[in-house]
Amino acid sequence: MKLVIIDYGAGNIKSIQFAFKRLGVEAVLSNNIDEIKAADKVIFPGVGEASSAMKMLQESGLDAVIPNLKQPVLGICLGMQLMCNSTEEGNTKGLGIFNVDIKRFSNSVKVPQMGWNVITDLKSELFNGISENEYMYLVHSFYAENCEEAIATTDYDVKYASALQKNNFYGTQFHPEKSGVVGEQILKNFLNIK
Amino acid sequence: MLTKRIIPCLDIKNGRTVKGVNFVNLIDAGDPVVLAKQYAELGADELVFLDISATLEGRKTMREMVLKVAEQVNIPFTVGGGISSIADVDALLKCGADKVSVNSSAVKRPELVNELADKFGSQCVVVAIDAKQVAGEWLVHLAGGTIATELNLFDWAKEVEKRGAGEILFTSMNNDGTKAGFANEALAKLSSELNIPIIASGGAGTVQHFVDTFEKGKSDAALAASVFHFGEILIKDLKKELQNNNISVRL
């Protein structure tokens, strides 16, 4: 199986590559459009600020490629957020794969949310073998509103969508690559999606 | 619910842990990678590696260590010590560190915090502050608490929050090494005046100290070294006791 992690200059992608390595799968880092299109599975990572990450996607032409991918695609953290309609961070227009907007947490809670929180309302093969209320590691100031495409929710300030799915596209706000053995199971499940 | 975090801290010199570590069944207690893996399995929520190497060679070794930790450990970790530029941070993040902490370099040049937050995002910028209460005022200290500045802890913390810090790691020099509890009054004040997470450090000696820093100190996370390294407090037991006190933890 060929697994490609999209390398468009956004943040720490080494951790994701290492997490797959621990599962026995060598992931390739690439920004090559042909290589990404030809992959069996694609990871769309992202850490940092939304508008500059979006700019990097546009400069490499990846903004037009990602929404048309046919294989399973997993967006992680900012990657997931960029797959949505828009984000309040830098007033950025997203890729529009998920029909939901990204908002900022209110100041009634500490921002960013940093640490371990539970995921509930699980509904996707991504969570095979994962029970409700497992802890995942999250670091973020912006969140996807709860919506029809939510496959997991988390409570912080509001109840929000901590994972999304539409057709072959998956997204997690949490970092499965940093969420212990439970996170590794989620990555394994992604690899097993047909 | 977001849980309170328990964070063991490892001091690293030339790629090896320096403070004594007294775990049973460890092949090599000086190997940070072995220790990190063990802590992850024991229920630590995060790890901090503090590089106290003084040489360039030591710094290079640190990066190799970070790479090995990232390869083998499945929880997040922060790297601190001697970080003073975008290039330093870039190298550490590329090796797989999740966050970096800056301390003296931010006091010397506060713009560094803005530069790091803009370039890498606030989520990976931890500002570590060592402070000592002198004649009633909390003053920021540098170089492991040896050099006093005129900066007030709370002013400085608010300034780095504005500049883009994602988290504050506050070590009380009055409490550090005493095993008499965390500086909860100052911590609670930080927590109420700032809107980013606060990590308590310095003074952990008993399980009750952790309960107190989460309840009275309003801390978001607690960091400790020797009580964990010498097995005086086991993370699993600590978390169970926190849970018994209705403090939300990941078990």
XYZ file of C-alpha atoms in Angstrom:
445
model
C 0.000 0.000 0.000
C 1.221 3.466 -0.837
C 0.605 6.062 1.855
C 1.447 9.697 1.119
C 1.595 12.517 3.658
C 1.078 15.815 1.857
C 4.139 17.927 2.572
C 3.266 21.548 1.863
C 5.448 23.096 4.527
C 2.920 23.087 7.354
C 4.378 22.144 10.682
C 5.407 18.929 12.326
C 4.693 16.079 9.962
C 7.517 13.891 11.214
C 5.326 12.695 14.106
C 2.694 11.401 11.703
C 5.304 9.615 9.626
C 6.783 8.038 12.771
C 3.357 6.969 14.037
C 2.754 5.025 10.825
C 6.260 3.600 11.032
C 5.380 2.218 14.468
C 2.454 0.505 12.727
C 4.835 -0.936 10.160
C 3.876 1.346 7.271
C 6.359 3.609 5.511
C 4.639 6.852 4.608
C 6.101 9.041 1.865
C 6.274 12.804 2.331
C 5.405 14.516 -0.923
C 4.089 17.679 -2.551
C 4.143 16.093 -5.991
C 0.635 16.184 -7.445
C 1.035 12.989 -9.511
C 2.426 11.097 -6.548
C -0.415 12.269 -4.308
C -3.038 11.339 -6.900
C -1.519 7.879 -7.323
C -1.420 7.066 -3.597
C -3.748 4.488 -2.036
C -4.253 6.660 1.035
C -3.488 10.311 1.679
C -2.827 12.181 4.922
C -3.407 15.932 4.896
C -1.649 17.354 7.957
C -1.400 20.894 9.190
C -0.147 22.826 12.128
C 0.119 26.580 12.356
C -1.962 29.437 11.029
C -4.826 28.873 8.563
C -4.402 31.701 6.050
C -0.679 31.093 5.547
C -1.239 27.331 5.258
C -3.956 27.971 2.650
C -1.583 30.243 0.766
C 0.989 27.466 0.642
C -1.641 25.078 -0.736
C -2.602 27.568 -3.441
C 0.997 28.228 -4.432
C 1.576 24.524 -5.017
C -1.775 24.019 -6.777
C -2.797 21.480 -4.123
C -5.968 23.431 -3.305
C -7.430 22.237 -6.606
C -6.129 18.686 -6.257
C -7.211 17.696 -2.740
C -11.016 18.116 -3.139
C -10.917 15.860 -6.206
C -9.008 12.963 -4.685
C -10.854 9.642 -4.908
C -8.918 7.564 -2.361
C -9.403 7.815 1.425
C -7.999 11.141 2.674
C -7.446 11.950 6.352
C -7.030 15.582 7.384
C -5.508 16.129 10.803
C -5.919 19.242 12.979
C -5.477 22.317 10.736
C -5.662 19.917 7.765
C -9.225 19.047 8.801
C -10.085 22.716 9.310
C -8.835 23.653 5.842
C -11.131 20.985 4.366
C -14.142 22.953 5.663
C -15.985 25.891 4.067
C -14.211 28.667 5.886
C -12.363 29.528 9.071
C -12.428 32.608 11.258
C -8.659 32.304 11.567
C -7.354 34.961 9.190
C -10.827 35.018 7.520
C -9.761 32.161 5.320
C -11.815 30.409 2.668
C -11.334 26.646 2.917
C -11.439 23.790 0.422
C -15.185 23.342 0.971
C -15.128 19.568 1.283
C -16.955 19.560 4.612
C -20.032 21.766 4.738
C -19.205 23.481 8.007
C -17.460 26.629 9.211
C -14.603 26.929 11.692
C -15.084 29.286 14.637
C -12.874 30.486 17.470
C -13.502 29.327 21.039
C -14.901 32.110 23.220
C -12.803 33.640 25.966
C -14.928 31.989 28.637
C -12.459 29.095 28.330
C -8.681 29.039 27.999
C -7.574 29.263 24.407
C -5.969 27.185 22.969
C -7.588 24.052 24.303
C -4.469 22.086 25.078
C -4.429 18.531 26.306
C -6.561 15.392 26.501
C -10.324 15.433 26.077
C -12.861 12.724 25.277
C -14.548 11.926 21.972
C -18.201 10.897 21.922
C -21.041 10.198 19.439
C -18.677 8.050 17.394
C -20.020 6.946 14.043
C -17.546 5.829 11.428
C -15.367 2.873 10.547
C -12.531 5.187 11.605
C -13.544 4.369 15.183
C -13.845 0.596 14.868
C -12.893 -0.929 18.212
C -12.806 2.484 19.916
C -15.240 3.029 22.780
C -17.082 6.224 23.577
C -15.255 8.644 25.878
C -11.725 7.649 24.945
C -9.160 10.404 25.449
C -7.499 12.099 22.506
C -4.822 14.789 22.417
C -5.940 18.174 21.104
C -4.265 21.543 20.621
C -6.428 24.145 18.935
C -8.046 27.566 19.228
C -10.624 27.079 16.450
C -13.256 24.356 16.092
C -15.743 22.923 13.591
C -19.356 23.446 14.619
C -21.359 20.325 15.316
C -22.965 19.337 12.007
C -24.385 16.507 9.936
C -20.935 15.396 8.821
C -19.679 15.055 12.411
C -18.505 11.516 13.240
C -17.256 12.461 16.716
C -17.981 15.302 19.098
C -16.079 16.846 21.999
C -17.107 19.324 24.679
C -15.027 22.430 25.243
C -16.786 25.777 25.462
C -19.402 24.200 23.185
C -20.136 20.730 21.858
C -18.249 20.699 18.560
C -17.327 18.277 15.785
C -13.974 16.731 16.685
C -14.055 14.464 13.608
C -15.786 14.751 10.231
C -16.497 12.487 7.304
C -17.911 12.948 3.855
C -17.559 10.137 1.317
C -13.832 9.329 1.061
C -12.802 12.354 3.141
C -12.098 12.079 6.859
C -10.886 14.703 9.274
C -9.882 14.696 12.925
C -9.349 17.769 15.074
C -7.372 15.651 17.517
C -3.927 14.238 16.853
C -4.204 10.436 16.550
C -0.427 10.303 16.070
C 0.008 11.760 19.581
C -2.885 10.041 21.342
C -1.255 6.904 22.652
C -2.470 3.440 21.693
C -6.042 4.619 21.053
C -4.784 7.098 18.496
C -2.734 4.372 16.866
C -5.865 2.256 16.542
C -7.561 5.104 14.675
C -4.625 5.332 12.263
C -4.794 1.557 11.823
C -8.514 1.830 11.069
C -7.782 4.483 8.452
C -5.273 2.162 6.804
C -7.934 -0.578 6.738
C -10.582 1.507 4.984
C -11.355 -0.032 1.622
C -14.060 17.416 29.684
C -10.515 18.621 29.171
C -8.329 16.854 31.728
C -5.567 18.182 33.943
C -2.176 17.065 32.682
C 0.660 15.355 34.549
C 4.043 16.088 33.011
C 7.338 14.457 34.028
C 10.359 16.607 33.207
C 13.711 15.155 32.192
C 16.946 17.115 32.350
C 19.214 16.176 29.471
C 22.927 16.741 29.116
C 24.702 15.608 25.966
C 21.788 13.360 25.106
C 21.595 11.625 28.505
C 19.362 12.169 31.523
C 21.317 13.804 34.301
C 19.293 13.791 37.483
C 19.259 10.344 38.935
C 16.413 8.234 37.784
C 15.511 5.223 39.825
C 13.015 3.093 37.968
C 12.836 -0.604 38.393
C 13.278 -2.855 35.378
C 15.030 -0.259 33.291
C 17.775 -1.396 30.983
C 19.328 2.048 30.899
C 18.051 4.714 33.249
C 20.228 7.294 31.537
C 18.602 6.809 28.161
C 15.893 9.444 27.684
C 14.185 7.433 24.968
C 13.732 4.395 27.219
C 12.464 6.622 30.018
C 10.101 8.529 27.766
C 8.539 5.317 26.515
C 8.139 4.058 30.041
C 6.481 7.298 31.172
C 4.087 7.194 28.215
C 3.078 3.664 29.203
C 2.699 4.658 32.857
C 0.143 7.325 31.992
C 2.090 10.571 31.636
C 0.085 13.040 29.546
C 3.063 14.861 28.119
C 6.800 15.058 28.584
C 9.250 17.919 28.866
C 12.918 17.560 27.950
C 15.147 20.301 29.219
C 18.533 20.512 27.516
C 21.160 21.680 29.951
C 24.095 20.999 27.637
C 26.350 23.968 27.375
C 28.099 23.052 24.141
C 27.221 23.066 20.460
C 28.012 19.374 20.334
C 25.527 18.810 23.162
C 22.836 20.677 21.241
C 23.405 18.513 18.191
C 23.079 15.408 20.330
C 19.826 16.822 21.688
C 18.351 16.953 18.196
C 19.299 13.332 17.614
C 17.595 12.461 20.894
C 14.447 14.377 19.896
C 14.313 12.435 16.656
C 14.545 9.120 18.529
C 11.894 10.157 21.063
C 9.526 11.213 18.271
C 10.098 7.886 16.540
C 9.188 5.819 19.565
C 6.884 7.806 21.823
C 3.160 8.216 21.151
C 2.390 11.188 23.420
C 3.307 14.860 22.922
C 6.525 16.382 24.205
C 8.127 19.774 24.667
C 11.806 20.578 24.262
C 13.443 23.476 26.063
C 16.869 24.816 26.879
C 19.104 27.092 24.845
C 16.515 27.896 22.193
C 16.969 31.422 20.885
C 16.074 31.559 17.197
C 13.616 30.506 14.530
C 16.305 28.197 13.168
C 16.646 26.416 16.536
C 12.904 25.843 16.706
C 12.641 24.806 13.077
C 15.306 22.144 13.609
C 13.619 20.753 16.731
C 10.142 20.679 15.186
C 11.548 18.962 12.102
C 12.995 16.321 14.422
C 9.475 15.726 15.726
C 9.154 17.907 18.858
C 5.555 19.056 19.393
C 6.340 22.201 21.340
C 9.367 24.200 22.341
C 9.885 26.291 25.432
C 11.834 29.523 25.525
C 12.944 31.284 28.676
C 15.941 33.655 28.925
C 16.048 34.266 25.177
C 12.501 35.655 25.317
C 13.378 37.985 28.180
C 16.417 39.220 26.267
C 14.454 39.680 23.052
C 10.666 39.531 23.572
C 10.004 39.774 19.798
C 11.206 36.181 19.600
C 7.831 35.064 20.985
C 5.976 36.911 18.186
C 8.309 35.510 15.548
C 7.874 31.935 16.754
C 4.090 32.227 17.101
C 3.758 33.736 13.611
C 6.008 31.182 12.011
C 5.004 27.987 13.812
C 1.719 28.820 15.562
C 1.035 29.622 19.215
C 0.219 25.989 19.944
C 3.894 25.059 19.922
C 5.271 28.065 21.794
C 5.641 27.548 25.539
C 7.190 30.395 27.501
C 8.964 29.140 30.603
C 9.233 31.644 33.423
C 11.395 31.179 36.519
C 10.388 33.597 39.241
C 11.242 34.238 42.841
C 9.198 36.131 45.421
C 11.443 38.879 46.759
C 10.037 41.225 49.404
C 6.500 40.324 48.386
C 7.022 40.787 44.662
C 7.386 37.981 42.151
C 10.425 38.794 40.021
C 11.473 36.945 36.893
C 14.897 35.321 37.179
C 17.245 34.040 34.502
C 19.868 31.333 34.205
C 18.204 28.835 36.495
C 17.176 31.454 39.007
C 20.642 32.899 39.531
C 20.157 36.251 37.793
C 17.379 38.552 38.974
C 15.589 40.877 36.566
C 13.249 43.746 37.308
C 10.429 42.080 35.416
C 7.288 41.331 37.371
C 6.056 37.776 36.837
C 2.450 38.741 36.088
C 3.360 41.622 33.761
C 5.775 39.427 31.868
C 3.303 36.549 31.615
C 0.626 38.885 30.237
C 3.086 40.342 27.779
C 4.124 36.970 26.348
C 0.473 35.939 26.104
C -0.125 39.047 23.986
C 2.917 38.241 21.912
C 1.519 34.825 21.054
C 2.654 32.325 23.673
C 0.372 29.288 23.706
C 1.171 28.238 27.248
C 3.125 29.336 30.337
C 5.407 27.039 32.308
C 5.862 28.801 35.638
C 8.563 27.574 38.001
C 8.647 29.091 41.453
C 12.272 29.332 42.591
C 10.994 29.632 46.169
C 9.314 26.251 45.922
C 11.606 24.365 43.535
C 13.416 21.537 45.285
C 11.572 22.034 48.590
C 8.990 19.286 48.071
C 6.675 21.528 50.098
C 4.046 22.150 47.440
C 3.517 24.389 44.418
C 3.258 28.205 44.536
C -0.517 28.075 44.348
C -1.306 31.695 45.126
C 0.830 32.977 42.282
C -0.457 30.192 40.015
C -4.088 31.059 40.730
C -3.368 34.697 39.983
C -1.701 33.781 36.684
C -4.622 31.556 35.775
C -7.191 34.263 36.446
C -5.263 37.039 34.700
C -4.313 35.053 31.605
C -6.409 33.081 29.162
C -3.824 30.489 28.116
C -2.967 27.243 29.942
C -0.604 27.426 32.924
C 1.768 24.606 33.878
C 2.748 24.536 37.548
C 6.344 23.655 38.329
C 8.487 23.559 41.435
C 7.665 22.072 44.812
C 5.955 18.746 44.129
C 6.470 16.376 47.039
C 3.203 14.594 47.736
C 0.006 13.615 45.971
C -1.844 16.268 47.968
C 0.401 18.931 46.423
C -0.971 18.013 43.004
C -4.550 18.093 44.300
C -3.844 21.541 45.754
C -2.288 22.990 42.627
C -5.273 21.969 40.526
C -7.853 23.089 43.109
C -6.255 26.121 44.751
C -3.674 26.990 42.099
C -6.142 26.569 39.192
C -3.263 25.058 37.210
C -3.982 23.341 33.918
C -1.034 20.977 34.214
C 1.580 20.058 36.796
C 5.199 19.292 36.089
C 7.598 17.425 38.341
C 10.881 15.578 38.114
C 12.333 13.772 41.090
C 9.082 12.526 42.690
C 8.434 10.652 39.459
C 12.007 9.667 38.648
C 12.580 8.108 42.053
C 9.223 6.379 42.081
C 8.085 8.344 45.149
C 4.841 9.050 43.341
C 3.518 6.685 40.709
C 1.585 8.474 37.974
C -1.225 5.877 37.979
C -1.734 6.225 41.744
C -1.528 9.994 41.520
C -4.190 10.119 38.824
C -6.499 7.803 40.766
C -6.193 10.055 43.803
C -6.874 13.135 41.664
C -9.954 11.422 40.302
C -11.077 10.637 43.867
C -10.867 14.377 44.466
C -13.124 15.019 41.457
C -10.267 16.350 39.364
C -10.618 15.341 35.746
C -7.692 13.195 34.569
C -6.995 10.745 31.762
C -6.957 7.244 33.233
